[in-house]
Amino acid sequence: MPLRFAPMTETDLDAVLAIEKDSFIKPWSRSSFLEDLSIKNSWNHIAFNNYGVDNSCEKKQIIAYLCFRLVINEMHILKIAVARQWRNQGVASRLLDRSLKSAVKNKADSAFLEVRASNTAAITFYTQFGFQVIGRRPNYYSTDYYLNGREDALLMMKKFKEL
Ligand SMILES: CC(C)(COP(=O)(O)OP(=O)(O)OC[C@H]1O[C@@H](n2cnc3c(N)ncnc32)[C@H](O)[C@@H]1OP(=O)(O)O)[C@@H](O)C(=O)NCCC(=O)NCCS
């Protein structure tokens, strides 16, 4: 599949927010994304199909995005989402692979993330990339699924090299 990648900009946010609202129980707002875009060590990337006639980025269909931060030597993955109709085609794998490589190039030696304990698709996805569950934060997320309105987070980590 022809797929291109670029840093996220403010003009991408309408499309990003549409995917965000369809993907997460508690989606980020536009101001959350704007705040993230303004943070120096924050990396926000989109994957898109370019159907512009002149190969420009003017007519792009955003199909996925990934946000992470570099905190000294740690990569913190904040979110990854793929538009529903593009899932299970390797898009997230390509986006995560590129992001992990960027983090390594920028001297990260490990990556961390939190994921809802019920999100088996994401947990399987991260596990396939070598992430391991290293902890559990009880009742970390709010949710409508459970009676008490809370859900645990799993803390996952991947080491890039031996320390
Ligand atoms: C999790 C998510 C990002 C995966 O995106 P994707 O582009 O469909 O993933 P890929 O096609 O690259 O899949 C790679 C691997 O992940 C795993 N995986 C992906 N979707 C899965 C599912 N629904 N169930 C089980 N495993 C799944 C599989 O191991 C898959 O490898 P395979 O194709 O060899 O079986 C996507 O489902 C999504 O956007 N979910 C909503 C947002 C979300 O939960 N984000 C993560 C929390 S921050």
PDB file of C-alpha atoms and ligand atoms in Angstrom:
ATOM      1  CA  MET A   1       0.000   0.000   0.000  1.00  0.00           C
ATOM      2  CA  PRO A   2       1.429   3.434  -0.882  1.00  0.00           C
ATOM      3  CA  LEU A   3       1.915   5.079   2.464  1.00  0.00           C
ATOM      4  CA  ARG A   4       3.752   8.258   3.350  1.00  0.00           C
ATOM      5  CA  PHE A   5       4.822   9.686   6.665  1.00  0.00           C
ATOM      6  CA  ALA A   6       5.227  13.248   7.947  1.00  0.00           C
ATOM      7  CA  PRO A   7       5.311  15.254  11.140  1.00  0.00           C
ATOM      8  CA  MET A   8       1.800  16.188  12.301  1.00  0.00           C
ATOM      9  CA  THR A   9       0.835  19.848  11.934  1.00  0.00           C
ATOM     10  CA  GLU A  10      -2.116  21.899  13.090  1.00  0.00           C
ATOM     11  CA  THR A  11      -3.745  21.581   9.657  1.00  0.00           C
ATOM     12  CA  ASP A  12      -3.915  17.796  10.141  1.00  0.00           C
ATOM     13  CA  LEU A  13      -5.989  18.045  13.292  1.00  0.00           C
ATOM     14  CA  ASP A  14      -9.494  17.782  11.787  1.00  0.00           C
ATOM     15  CA  ALA A  15      -8.604  14.417  10.262  1.00  0.00           C
ATOM     16  CA  VAL A  16      -6.635  13.292  13.302  1.00  0.00           C
ATOM     17  CA  LEU A  17      -9.510  14.173  15.632  1.00  0.00           C
ATOM     18  CA  ALA A  18     -11.966  12.182  13.523  1.00  0.00           C
ATOM     19  CA  ILE A  19      -9.790   9.063  13.931  1.00  0.00           C
ATOM     20  CA  GLU A  20      -9.174   9.890  17.599  1.00  0.00           C
ATOM     21  CA  LYS A  21     -12.888  10.125  18.432  1.00  0.00           C
ATOM     22  CA  ASP A  22     -13.584   6.831  16.685  1.00  0.00           C
ATOM     23  CA  SER A  23     -10.650   5.052  18.358  1.00  0.00           C
ATOM     24  CA  PHE A  24     -10.602   5.983  22.031  1.00  0.00           C
ATOM     25  CA  ILE A  25     -13.091   5.881  24.884  1.00  0.00           C
ATOM     26  CA  LYS A  26     -11.639   9.121  26.229  1.00  0.00           C
ATOM     27  CA  PRO A  27     -10.277  10.908  23.152  1.00  0.00           C
ATOM     28  CA  TRP A  28      -7.835  13.786  23.310  1.00  0.00           C
ATOM     29  CA  SER A  29      -9.322  17.178  22.498  1.00  0.00           C
ATOM     30  CA  ARG A  30      -8.001  19.576  19.882  1.00  0.00           C
ATOM     31  CA  SER A  31      -6.314  21.573  22.652  1.00  0.00           C
ATOM     32  CA  SER A  32      -4.573  18.429  23.945  1.00  0.00           C
ATOM     33  CA  PHE A  33      -3.102  17.842  20.486  1.00  0.00           C
ATOM     34  CA  LEU A  34      -2.178  21.521  20.115  1.00  0.00           C
ATOM     35  CA  GLU A  35      -0.433  21.442  23.460  1.00  0.00           C
ATOM     36  CA  ASP A  36       1.420  18.281  22.477  1.00  0.00           C
ATOM     37  CA  LEU A  37       2.500  19.809  19.158  1.00  0.00           C
ATOM     38  CA  SER A  38       4.000  22.741  21.035  1.00  0.00           C
ATOM     39  CA  ILE A  39       6.165  20.621  23.342  1.00  0.00           C
ATOM     40  CA  LYS A  40       9.794  20.499  22.307  1.00  0.00           C
ATOM     41  CA  ASN A  41      10.545  16.833  22.970  1.00  0.00           C
ATOM     42  CA  SER A  42       7.203  15.661  21.581  1.00  0.00           C
ATOM     43  CA  TRP A  43       7.129  13.706  18.308  1.00  0.00           C
ATOM     44  CA  ASN A  44       3.864  13.448  16.427  1.00  0.00           C
ATOM     45  CA  HIS A  45       3.749  11.631  13.124  1.00  0.00           C
ATOM     46  CA  ILE A  46       1.024  10.922  10.625  1.00  0.00           C
ATOM     47  CA  ALA A  47       0.762   8.220   7.982  1.00  0.00           C
ATOM     48  CA  PHE A  48      -1.143   9.249   4.889  1.00  0.00           C
ATOM     49  CA  ASN A  49      -2.066   8.362   1.358  1.00  0.00           C
ATOM     50  CA  ASN A  50      -1.155  11.062  -1.076  1.00  0.00           C
ATOM     51  CA  TYR A  51      -3.624  11.363  -3.898  1.00  0.00           C
ATOM     52  CA  GLY A  52      -2.532  14.829  -5.046  1.00  0.00           C
ATOM     53  CA  VAL A  53      -1.794  14.970  -8.781  1.00  0.00           C
ATOM     54  CA  ASP A  54       1.590  16.635  -8.361  1.00  0.00           C
ATOM     55  CA  ASN A  55       2.885  14.497  -5.525  1.00  0.00           C
ATOM     56  CA  SER A  56       2.473  17.431  -3.133  1.00  0.00           C
ATOM     57  CA  CYS A  57       1.062  16.990   0.342  1.00  0.00           C
ATOM     58  CA  GLU A  58      -1.938  19.183  -0.412  1.00  0.00           C
ATOM     59  CA  LYS A  59      -4.439  16.373  -0.849  1.00  0.00           C
ATOM     60  CA  LYS A  60      -3.608  13.847   1.738  1.00  0.00           C
ATOM     61  CA  GLN A  61      -5.809  11.299   3.402  1.00  0.00           C
ATOM     62  CA  ILE A  62      -4.584  10.813   6.941  1.00  0.00           C
ATOM     63  CA  ILE A  63      -4.987   7.217   8.018  1.00  0.00           C
ATOM     64  CA  ALA A  64      -2.944   6.916  11.200  1.00  0.00           C
ATOM     65  CA  TYR A  65      -0.838   8.798  13.712  1.00  0.00           C
ATOM     66  CA  LEU A  66       1.532   8.164  16.573  1.00  0.00           C
ATOM     67  CA  CYS A  67       2.559  10.506  19.391  1.00  0.00           C
ATOM     68  CA  PHE A  68       5.565   9.971  21.616  1.00  0.00           C
ATOM     69  CA  ARG A  69       7.901  11.956  23.820  1.00  0.00           C
ATOM     70  CA  LEU A  70      11.582  11.589  24.433  1.00  0.00           C
ATOM     71  CA  VAL A  71      12.436  12.075  28.068  1.00  0.00           C
ATOM     72  CA  ILE A  72      16.221  11.956  28.292  1.00  0.00           C
ATOM     73  CA  ASN A  73      16.914   8.370  27.176  1.00  0.00           C
ATOM     74  CA  GLU A  74      13.333   7.087  27.400  1.00  0.00           C
ATOM     75  CA  MET A  75      10.738   6.981  24.666  1.00  0.00           C
ATOM     76  CA  HIS A  76       7.207   7.402  26.035  1.00  0.00           C
ATOM     77  CA  ILE A  77       4.555   6.354  23.557  1.00  0.00           C
ATOM     78  CA  LEU A  78       1.403   8.343  24.272  1.00  0.00           C
ATOM     79  CA  LYS A  79      -0.825   7.013  21.545  1.00  0.00           C
ATOM     80  CA  ILE A  80      -1.131   5.304  18.224  1.00  0.00           C
ATOM     81  CA  ALA A  81      -4.304   4.995  16.187  1.00  0.00           C
ATOM     82  CA  VAL A  82      -5.253   3.784  12.738  1.00  0.00           C
ATOM     83  CA  ALA A  83      -8.513   4.735  11.006  1.00  0.00           C
ATOM     84  CA  ARG A  84     -10.876   1.786  11.365  1.00  0.00           C
ATOM     85  CA  GLN A  85     -11.060   0.949   7.638  1.00  0.00           C
ATOM     86  CA  TRP A  86      -7.237   0.771   7.419  1.00  0.00           C
ATOM     87  CA  ARG A  87      -6.629  -1.559  10.350  1.00  0.00           C
ATOM     88  CA  ASN A  88      -5.062  -5.019  10.054  1.00  0.00           C
ATOM     89  CA  GLN A  89      -3.008  -4.016   7.016  1.00  0.00           C
ATOM     90  CA  GLY A  90       0.298  -3.348   8.750  1.00  0.00           C
ATOM     91  CA  VAL A  91      -0.105   0.447   8.979  1.00  0.00           C
ATOM     92  CA  ALA A  92       0.511   0.709  12.733  1.00  0.00           C
ATOM     93  CA  SER A  93       3.486  -1.654  12.404  1.00  0.00           C
ATOM     94  CA  ARG A  94       5.124   0.606   9.837  1.00  0.00           C
ATOM     95  CA  LEU A  95       4.437   3.719  11.891  1.00  0.00           C
ATOM     96  CA  LEU A  96       5.722   2.199  15.130  1.00  0.00           C
ATOM     97  CA  ASP A  97       8.786   0.756  13.407  1.00  0.00           C
ATOM     98  CA  ARG A  98       9.739   4.204  12.072  1.00  0.00           C
ATOM     99  CA  SER A  99       9.104   5.830  15.441  1.00  0.00           C
ATOM    100  CA  LEU A 100      11.211   3.273  17.323  1.00  0.00           C
ATOM    101  CA  LYS A 101      14.053   3.870  14.849  1.00  0.00           C
ATOM    102  CA  SER A 102      13.761   7.666  15.320  1.00  0.00           C
ATOM    103  CA  ALA A 103      13.898   7.224  19.078  1.00  0.00           C
ATOM    104  CA  VAL A 104      16.979   4.991  18.856  1.00  0.00           C
ATOM    105  CA  LYS A 105      18.685   7.513  16.547  1.00  0.00           C
ATOM    106  CA  ASN A 106      17.984  10.136  19.186  1.00  0.00           C
ATOM    107  CA  LYS A 107      19.678   8.102  21.884  1.00  0.00           C
ATOM    108  CA  ALA A 108      16.672   6.434  23.515  1.00  0.00           C
ATOM    109  CA  ASP A 109      17.525   3.115  25.113  1.00  0.00           C
ATOM    110  CA  SER A 110      14.030   2.009  26.115  1.00  0.00           C
ATOM    111  CA  ALA A 111      10.377   2.634  25.340  1.00  0.00           C
ATOM    112  CA  PHE A 112       7.411   2.745  27.711  1.00  0.00           C
ATOM    113  CA  LEU A 113       3.670   2.923  27.295  1.00  0.00           C
ATOM    114  CA  GLU A 114       0.421   2.400  29.141  1.00  0.00           C
ATOM    115  CA  VAL A 115      -2.466   0.497  27.649  1.00  0.00           C
ATOM    116  CA  ARG A 116      -5.951  -0.431  28.848  1.00  0.00           C
ATOM    117  CA  ALA A 117      -5.939  -3.979  30.218  1.00  0.00           C
ATOM    118  CA  SER A 118      -8.956  -4.777  27.989  1.00  0.00           C
ATOM    119  CA  ASN A 119      -7.263  -3.569  24.766  1.00  0.00           C
ATOM    120  CA  THR A 120      -6.156  -6.970  23.503  1.00  0.00           C
ATOM    121  CA  ALA A 121      -5.532  -5.702  19.948  1.00  0.00           C
ATOM    122  CA  ALA A 122      -3.018  -3.122  21.179  1.00  0.00           C
ATOM    123  CA  ILE A 123      -1.426  -5.474  23.725  1.00  0.00           C
ATOM    124  CA  THR A 124      -0.914  -8.135  21.026  1.00  0.00           C
ATOM    125  CA  PHE A 125       0.427  -5.473  18.689  1.00  0.00           C
ATOM    126  CA  TYR A 126       2.982  -4.128  21.200  1.00  0.00           C
ATOM    127  CA  THR A 127       3.977  -7.644  22.288  1.00  0.00           C
ATOM    128  CA  GLN A 128       4.773  -8.481  18.677  1.00  0.00           C
ATOM    129  CA  PHE A 129       7.257  -5.583  18.764  1.00  0.00           C
ATOM    130  CA  GLY A 130       9.000  -6.982  21.830  1.00  0.00           C
ATOM    131  CA  PHE A 131       7.225  -4.946  24.509  1.00  0.00           C
ATOM    132  CA  GLN A 132       6.693  -6.740  27.816  1.00  0.00           C
ATOM    133  CA  VAL A 133       4.259  -6.051  30.618  1.00  0.00           C
ATOM    134  CA  ILE A 134       6.265  -4.731  33.569  1.00  0.00           C
ATOM    135  CA  GLY A 135       3.501  -3.414  35.796  1.00  0.00           C
ATOM    136  CA  ARG A 136      -0.155  -2.738  36.344  1.00  0.00           C
ATOM    137  CA  ARG A 137      -1.808   0.486  37.505  1.00  0.00           C
ATOM    138  CA  PRO A 138      -5.118  -0.456  39.159  1.00  0.00           C
ATOM    139  CA  ASN A 139      -8.155   1.627  38.165  1.00  0.00           C
ATOM    140  CA  TYR A 140      -5.980   3.959  36.090  1.00  0.00           C
ATOM    141  CA  TYR A 141      -8.464   4.714  33.309  1.00  0.00           C
ATOM    142  CA  SER A 142     -12.058   5.806  33.479  1.00  0.00           C
ATOM    143  CA  THR A 143     -14.380   3.672  31.410  1.00  0.00           C
ATOM    144  CA  ASP A 144     -18.031   3.006  30.792  1.00  0.00           C
ATOM    145  CA  TYR A 145     -17.453  -0.743  30.532  1.00  0.00           C
ATOM    146  CA  TYR A 146     -17.156  -1.736  34.165  1.00  0.00           C
ATOM    147  CA  LEU A 147     -19.479  -1.198  37.085  1.00  0.00           C
ATOM    148  CA  ASN A 148     -17.029   0.874  39.084  1.00  0.00           C
ATOM    149  CA  GLY A 149     -16.270   2.999  36.007  1.00  0.00           C
ATOM    150  CA  ARG A 150     -12.536   2.300  36.208  1.00  0.00           C
ATOM    151  CA  GLU A 151     -10.117   0.041  34.368  1.00  0.00           C
ATOM    152  CA  ASP A 152      -6.513  -1.030  35.012  1.00  0.00           C
ATOM    153  CA  ALA A 153      -3.592   0.086  32.867  1.00  0.00           C
ATOM    154  CA  LEU A 154      -0.795  -2.264  31.904  1.00  0.00           C
ATOM    155  CA  LEU A 155       2.647  -0.687  31.828  1.00  0.00           C
ATOM    156  CA  MET A 156       4.719  -2.087  28.968  1.00  0.00           C
ATOM    157  CA  MET A 157       8.402  -1.644  28.190  1.00  0.00           C
ATOM    158  CA  LYS A 158      10.843  -2.496  25.444  1.00  0.00           C
ATOM    159  CA  LYS A 159      14.602  -2.248  25.885  1.00  0.00           C
ATOM    160  CA  PHE A 160      16.533  -1.178  22.800  1.00  0.00           C
ATOM    161  CA  LYS A 161      19.842  -2.387  24.144  1.00  0.00           C
ATOM    162  CA  GLU A 162      21.327  -3.835  27.297  1.00  0.00           C
ATOM    163  CA  LEU A 163      22.166  -1.105  29.820  1.00  0.00           C
TER     164      LEU A 163
HETATM  165  C1  LIG B   1      -3.895  -1.199  17.896  1.00  0.00           C
HETATM  166  C2  LIG B   1      -3.896  -0.629  16.463  1.00  0.00           C
HETATM  167  C3  LIG B   1      -3.069   0.657  16.489  1.00  0.00           C
HETATM  168  C4  LIG B   1      -3.253  -1.649  15.518  1.00  0.00           C
HETATM  169  O1  LIG B   1      -3.186  -1.062  14.220  1.00  0.00           O
HETATM  170  P1  LIG B   1      -3.119  -1.945  12.860  1.00  0.00           P
HETATM  171  O2  LIG B   1      -2.628  -1.060  11.773  1.00  0.00           O
HETATM  172  O3  LIG B   1      -4.409  -2.635  12.668  1.00  0.00           O
HETATM  173  O4  LIG B   1      -1.996  -3.004  13.262  1.00  0.00           O
HETATM  174  P2  LIG B   1      -1.136  -3.922  12.263  1.00  0.00           P
HETATM  175  O5  LIG B   1      -1.966  -4.242  11.070  1.00  0.00           O
HETATM  176  O6  LIG B   1       0.187  -3.280  12.046  1.00  0.00           O
HETATM  177  O7  LIG B   1      -1.003  -5.250  13.145  1.00  0.00           O
HETATM  178  C5  LIG B   1       0.218  -5.708  13.665  1.00  0.00           C
HETATM  179  C6  LIG B   1      -0.032  -6.805  14.665  1.00  0.00           C
HETATM  180  O8  LIG B   1      -0.807  -6.312  15.767  1.00  0.00           O
HETATM  181  C7  LIG B   1      -1.680  -7.353  16.244  1.00  0.00           C
HETATM  182  N1  LIG B   1      -3.068  -6.930  16.072  1.00  0.00           N
HETATM  183  C8  LIG B   1      -3.527  -5.858  15.372  1.00  0.00           C
HETATM  184  N2  LIG B   1      -4.871  -5.779  15.472  1.00  0.00           N
HETATM  185  C9  LIG B   1      -5.271  -6.830  16.236  1.00  0.00           C
HETATM  186  C10 LIG B   1      -6.528  -7.289  16.724  1.00  0.00           C
HETATM  187  N3  LIG B   1      -7.675  -6.646  16.421  1.00  0.00           N
HETATM  188  N4  LIG B   1      -6.549  -8.380  17.513  1.00  0.00           N
HETATM  189  C11 LIG B   1      -5.414  -9.032  17.825  1.00  0.00           C
HETATM  190  N5  LIG B   1      -4.183  -8.643  17.401  1.00  0.00           N
HETATM  191  C12 LIG B   1      -4.110  -7.553  16.624  1.00  0.00           C
HETATM  192  C13 LIG B   1      -1.381  -8.586  15.416  1.00  0.00           C
HETATM  193  O9  LIG B   1      -0.378  -9.315  16.100  1.00  0.00           O
HETATM  194  C14 LIG B   1      -0.828  -7.983  14.127  1.00  0.00           C
HETATM  195  O10 LIG B   1       0.047  -8.844  13.473  1.00  0.00           O
HETATM  196  P3  LIG B   1      -0.511  -9.847  12.316  1.00  0.00           P
HETATM  197  O11 LIG B   1      -1.103  -8.947  11.280  1.00  0.00           O
HETATM  198  O12 LIG B   1       0.726 -10.547  11.877  1.00  0.00           O
HETATM  199  O13 LIG B   1      -1.526 -10.696  12.976  1.00  0.00           O
HETATM  200  C15 LIG B   1      -5.346  -0.349  15.967  1.00  0.00           C
HETATM  201  O14 LIG B   1      -6.149  -1.477  16.236  1.00  0.00           O
HETATM  202  C16 LIG B   1      -6.017   0.871  16.566  1.00  0.00           C
HETATM  203  O15 LIG B   1      -5.886   1.998  16.047  1.00  0.00           O
HETATM  204  N6  LIG B   1      -6.765   0.697  17.684  1.00  0.00           N
HETATM  205  C17 LIG B   1      -7.485   1.813  18.317  1.00  0.00           C
HETATM  206  C18 LIG B   1      -6.539   2.736  19.061  1.00  0.00           C
HETATM  207  C19 LIG B   1      -5.736   1.992  20.113  1.00  0.00           C
HETATM  208  O16 LIG B   1      -6.235   1.171  20.846  1.00  0.00           O
HETATM  209  N7  LIG B   1      -4.425   2.339  20.206  1.00  0.00           N
HETATM  210  C20 LIG B   1      -3.490   1.713  21.120  1.00  0.00           C
HETATM  211  C21 LIG B   1      -3.568   2.229  22.492  1.00  0.00           C
HETATM  212  S1  LIG B   1      -2.598   3.694  22.715  1.00  0.00           S
END
